[in-house]
PDB file of C-alpha atoms in Angstrom:
ATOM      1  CA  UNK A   1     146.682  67.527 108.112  1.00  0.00           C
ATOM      2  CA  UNK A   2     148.538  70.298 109.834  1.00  0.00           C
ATOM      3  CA  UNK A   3     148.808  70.608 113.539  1.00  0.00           C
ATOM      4  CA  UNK A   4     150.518  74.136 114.813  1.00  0.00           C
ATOM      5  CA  UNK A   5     151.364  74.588 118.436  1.00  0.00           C
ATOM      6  CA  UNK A   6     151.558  77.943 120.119  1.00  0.00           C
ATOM      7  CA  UNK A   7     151.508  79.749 123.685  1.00  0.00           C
ATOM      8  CA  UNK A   8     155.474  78.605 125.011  1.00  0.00           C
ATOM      9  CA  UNK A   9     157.821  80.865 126.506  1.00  0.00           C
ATOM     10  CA  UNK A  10     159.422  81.100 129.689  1.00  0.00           C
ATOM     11  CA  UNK A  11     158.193  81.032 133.285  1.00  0.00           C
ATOM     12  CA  UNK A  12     159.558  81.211 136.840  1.00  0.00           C
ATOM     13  CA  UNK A  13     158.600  78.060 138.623  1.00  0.00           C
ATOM     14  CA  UNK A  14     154.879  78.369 140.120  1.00  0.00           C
ATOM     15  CA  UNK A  15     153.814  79.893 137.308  1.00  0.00           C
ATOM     16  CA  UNK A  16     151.500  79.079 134.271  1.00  0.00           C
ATOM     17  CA  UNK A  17     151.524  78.718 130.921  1.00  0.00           C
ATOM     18  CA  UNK A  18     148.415  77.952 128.404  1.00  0.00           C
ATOM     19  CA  UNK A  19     149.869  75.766 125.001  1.00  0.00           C
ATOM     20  CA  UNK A  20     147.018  76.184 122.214  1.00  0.00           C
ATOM     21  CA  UNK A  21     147.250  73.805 119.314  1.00  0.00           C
ATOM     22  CA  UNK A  22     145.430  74.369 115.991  1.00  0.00           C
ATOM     23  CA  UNK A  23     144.630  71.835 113.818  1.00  0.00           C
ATOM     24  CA  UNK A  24     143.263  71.945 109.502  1.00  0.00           C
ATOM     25  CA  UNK A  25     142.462  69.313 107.406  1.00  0.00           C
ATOM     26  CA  UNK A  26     139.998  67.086 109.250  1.00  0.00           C
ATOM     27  CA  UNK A  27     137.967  67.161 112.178  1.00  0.00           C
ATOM     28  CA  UNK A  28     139.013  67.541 115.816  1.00  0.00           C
ATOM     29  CA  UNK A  29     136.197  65.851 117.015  1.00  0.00           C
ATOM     30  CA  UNK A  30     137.073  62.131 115.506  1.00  0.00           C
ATOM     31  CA  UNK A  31     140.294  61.973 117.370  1.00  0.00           C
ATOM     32  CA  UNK A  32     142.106  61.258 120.004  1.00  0.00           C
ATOM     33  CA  UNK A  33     144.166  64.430 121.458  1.00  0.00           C
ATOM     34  CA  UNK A  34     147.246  64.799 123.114  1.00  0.00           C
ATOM     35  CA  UNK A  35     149.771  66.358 124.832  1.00  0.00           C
ATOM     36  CA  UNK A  36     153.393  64.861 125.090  1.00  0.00           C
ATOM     37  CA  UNK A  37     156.769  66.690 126.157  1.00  0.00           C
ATOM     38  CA  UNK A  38     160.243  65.852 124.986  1.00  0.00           C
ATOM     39  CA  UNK A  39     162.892  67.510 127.581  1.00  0.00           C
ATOM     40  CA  UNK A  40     167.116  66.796 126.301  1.00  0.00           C
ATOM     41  CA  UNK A  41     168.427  63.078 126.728  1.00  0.00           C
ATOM     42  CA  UNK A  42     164.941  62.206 127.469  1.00  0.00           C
ATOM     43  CA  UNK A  43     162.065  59.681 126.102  1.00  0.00           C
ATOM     44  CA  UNK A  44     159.028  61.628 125.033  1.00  0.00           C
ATOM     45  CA  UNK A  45     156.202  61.120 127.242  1.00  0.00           C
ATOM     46  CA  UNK A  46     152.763  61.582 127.552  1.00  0.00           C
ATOM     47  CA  UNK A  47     151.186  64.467 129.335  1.00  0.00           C
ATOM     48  CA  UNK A  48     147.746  64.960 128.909  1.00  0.00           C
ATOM     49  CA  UNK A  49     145.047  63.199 126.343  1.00  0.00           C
ATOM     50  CA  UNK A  50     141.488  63.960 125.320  1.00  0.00           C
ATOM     51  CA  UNK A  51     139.219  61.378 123.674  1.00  0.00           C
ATOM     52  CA  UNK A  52     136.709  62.260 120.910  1.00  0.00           C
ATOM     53  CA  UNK A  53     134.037  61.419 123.836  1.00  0.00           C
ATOM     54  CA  UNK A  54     136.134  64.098 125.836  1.00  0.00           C
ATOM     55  CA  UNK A  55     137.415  61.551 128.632  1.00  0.00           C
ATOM     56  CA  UNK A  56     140.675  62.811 129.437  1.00  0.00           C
ATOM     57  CA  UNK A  57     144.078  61.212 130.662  1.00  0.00           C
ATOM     58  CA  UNK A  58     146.778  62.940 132.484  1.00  0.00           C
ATOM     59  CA  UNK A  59     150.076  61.940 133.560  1.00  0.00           C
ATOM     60  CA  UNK A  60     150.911  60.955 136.820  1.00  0.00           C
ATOM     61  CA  UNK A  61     152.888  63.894 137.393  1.00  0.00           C
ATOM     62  CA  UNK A  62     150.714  66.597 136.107  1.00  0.00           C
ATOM     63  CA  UNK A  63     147.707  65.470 137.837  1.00  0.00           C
ATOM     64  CA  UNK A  64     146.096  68.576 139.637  1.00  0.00           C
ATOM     65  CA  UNK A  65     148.255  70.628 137.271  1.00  0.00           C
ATOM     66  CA  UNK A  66     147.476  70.382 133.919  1.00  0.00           C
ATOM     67  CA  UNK A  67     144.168  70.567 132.181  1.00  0.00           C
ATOM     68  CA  UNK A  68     143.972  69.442 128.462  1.00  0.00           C
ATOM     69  CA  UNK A  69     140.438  70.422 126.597  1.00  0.00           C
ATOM     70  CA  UNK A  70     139.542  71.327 123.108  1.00  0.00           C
ATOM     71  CA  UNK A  71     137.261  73.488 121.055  1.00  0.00           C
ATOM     72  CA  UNK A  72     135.389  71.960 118.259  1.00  0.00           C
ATOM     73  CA  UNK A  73     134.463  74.365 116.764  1.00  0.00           C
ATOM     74  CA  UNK A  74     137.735  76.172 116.224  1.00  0.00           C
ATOM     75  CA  UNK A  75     139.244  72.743 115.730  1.00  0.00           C
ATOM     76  CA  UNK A  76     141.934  73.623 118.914  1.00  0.00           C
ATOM     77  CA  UNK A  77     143.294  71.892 121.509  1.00  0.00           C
ATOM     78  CA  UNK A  78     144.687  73.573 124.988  1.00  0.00           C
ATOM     79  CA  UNK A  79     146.822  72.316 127.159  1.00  0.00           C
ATOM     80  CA  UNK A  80     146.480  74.627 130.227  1.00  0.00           C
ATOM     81  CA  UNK A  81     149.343  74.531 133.210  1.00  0.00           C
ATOM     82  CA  UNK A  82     149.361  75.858 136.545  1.00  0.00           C
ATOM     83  CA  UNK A  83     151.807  75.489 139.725  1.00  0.00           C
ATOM     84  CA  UNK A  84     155.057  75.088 136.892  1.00  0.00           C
ATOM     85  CA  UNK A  85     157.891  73.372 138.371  1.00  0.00           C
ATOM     86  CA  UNK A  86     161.736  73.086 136.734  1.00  0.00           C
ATOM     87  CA  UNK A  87     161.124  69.809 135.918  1.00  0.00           C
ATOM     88  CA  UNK A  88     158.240  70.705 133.248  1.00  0.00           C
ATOM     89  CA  UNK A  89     161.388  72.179 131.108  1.00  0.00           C
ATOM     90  CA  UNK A  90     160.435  70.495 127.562  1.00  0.00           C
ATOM     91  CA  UNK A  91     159.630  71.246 124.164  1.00  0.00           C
ATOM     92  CA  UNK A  92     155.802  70.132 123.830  1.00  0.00           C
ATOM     93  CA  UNK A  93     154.021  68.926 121.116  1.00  0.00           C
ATOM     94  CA  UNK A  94     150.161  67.854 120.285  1.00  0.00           C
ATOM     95  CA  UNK A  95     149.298  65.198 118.024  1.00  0.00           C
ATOM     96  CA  UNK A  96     146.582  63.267 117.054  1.00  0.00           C
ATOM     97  CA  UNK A  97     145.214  59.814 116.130  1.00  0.00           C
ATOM     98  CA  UNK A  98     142.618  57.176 116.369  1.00  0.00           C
ATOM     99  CA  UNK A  99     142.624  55.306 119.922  1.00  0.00           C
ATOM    100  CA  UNK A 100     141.245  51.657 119.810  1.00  0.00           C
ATOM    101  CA  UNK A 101     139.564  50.617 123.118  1.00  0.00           C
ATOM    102  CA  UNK A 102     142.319  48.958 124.743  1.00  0.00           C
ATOM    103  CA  UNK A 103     145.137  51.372 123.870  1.00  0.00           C
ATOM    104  CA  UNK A 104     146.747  53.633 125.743  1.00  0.00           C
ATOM    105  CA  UNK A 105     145.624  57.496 125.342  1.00  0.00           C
ATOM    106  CA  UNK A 106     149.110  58.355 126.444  1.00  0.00           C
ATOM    107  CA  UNK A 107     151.267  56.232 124.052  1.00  0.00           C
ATOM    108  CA  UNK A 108     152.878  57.798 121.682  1.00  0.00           C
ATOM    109  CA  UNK A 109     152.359  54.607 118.832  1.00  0.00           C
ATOM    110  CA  UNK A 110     148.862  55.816 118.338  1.00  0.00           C
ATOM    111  CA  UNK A 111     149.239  58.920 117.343  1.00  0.00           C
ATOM    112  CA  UNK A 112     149.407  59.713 113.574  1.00  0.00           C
ATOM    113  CA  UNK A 113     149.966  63.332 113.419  1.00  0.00           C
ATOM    114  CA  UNK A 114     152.338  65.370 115.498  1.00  0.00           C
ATOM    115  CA  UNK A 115     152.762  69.394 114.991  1.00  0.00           C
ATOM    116  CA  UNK A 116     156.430  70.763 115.421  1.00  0.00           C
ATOM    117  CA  UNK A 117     156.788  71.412 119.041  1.00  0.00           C
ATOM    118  CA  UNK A 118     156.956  74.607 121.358  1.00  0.00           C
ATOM    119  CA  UNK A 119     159.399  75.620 124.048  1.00  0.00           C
ATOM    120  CA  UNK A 120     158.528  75.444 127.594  1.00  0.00           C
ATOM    121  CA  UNK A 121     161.439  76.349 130.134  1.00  0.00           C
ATOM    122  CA  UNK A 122     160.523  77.289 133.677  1.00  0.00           C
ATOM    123  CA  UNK A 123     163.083  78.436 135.700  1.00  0.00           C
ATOM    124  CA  UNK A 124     163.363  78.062 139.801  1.00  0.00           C
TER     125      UNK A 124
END
């Protein structure tokens, strides 16, 4: 299983940004999706998640931001953002994994597979 992220760079704040995450070795469509963010001295955290029925989760900060969906049938998921502030500074990485009912799309225990990150800075 081999998740690859793409699409970081840097942006002046109020821009956008669309993250594209591919995925091989087994199907998109089974998981759960997601979106977290890892900025320096900080906890990763969850962003944005897509269920295999494609509900979808956001963060409390991204909200009206963000927008997380996936094609099936090129096995990728998207994270786009709009309205970029400073504080969105963080390398972000997808992952996925197998959500049971009660669990939480946006903690990070249930995900199995992560990819390696990309870079998102925004600037003010």
């Amino acid at each position: 299983v081999q998740l690859v992220e793409s699409g970081g760079g840097s942006v002046q704040a109020g821009g956008s940004l669309r993250l594209s995450c591919a995925a091989s070795g087994y199907t998109n469509s089974r998981y759960c999706m997601g979106w977290f963010r890892q900025a320096p001295e900080k906890e990763r955290e969850g962003v944005a998640a897509i269920d295999s029925d494609d509900s979808t989760t956001y963060a409390d900060s991204v909200k009206g931001r963000f927008t997380i969906s996936k094609d099936n049938a090129k096995n990728t998921l998207y994270l786009q953002m709009n309205s970029l502030k400073p504080e969105d500074t963080a390398m972000y990485y997808c992952a996925a994994g197998r959500r049971g009912f009660w669990d939480d799309p946006l903690s990070h225990g249930i995900y199995k597979y992560w990819g390696q990150g990309t870079q998102v800075s925004v600037s003010s």
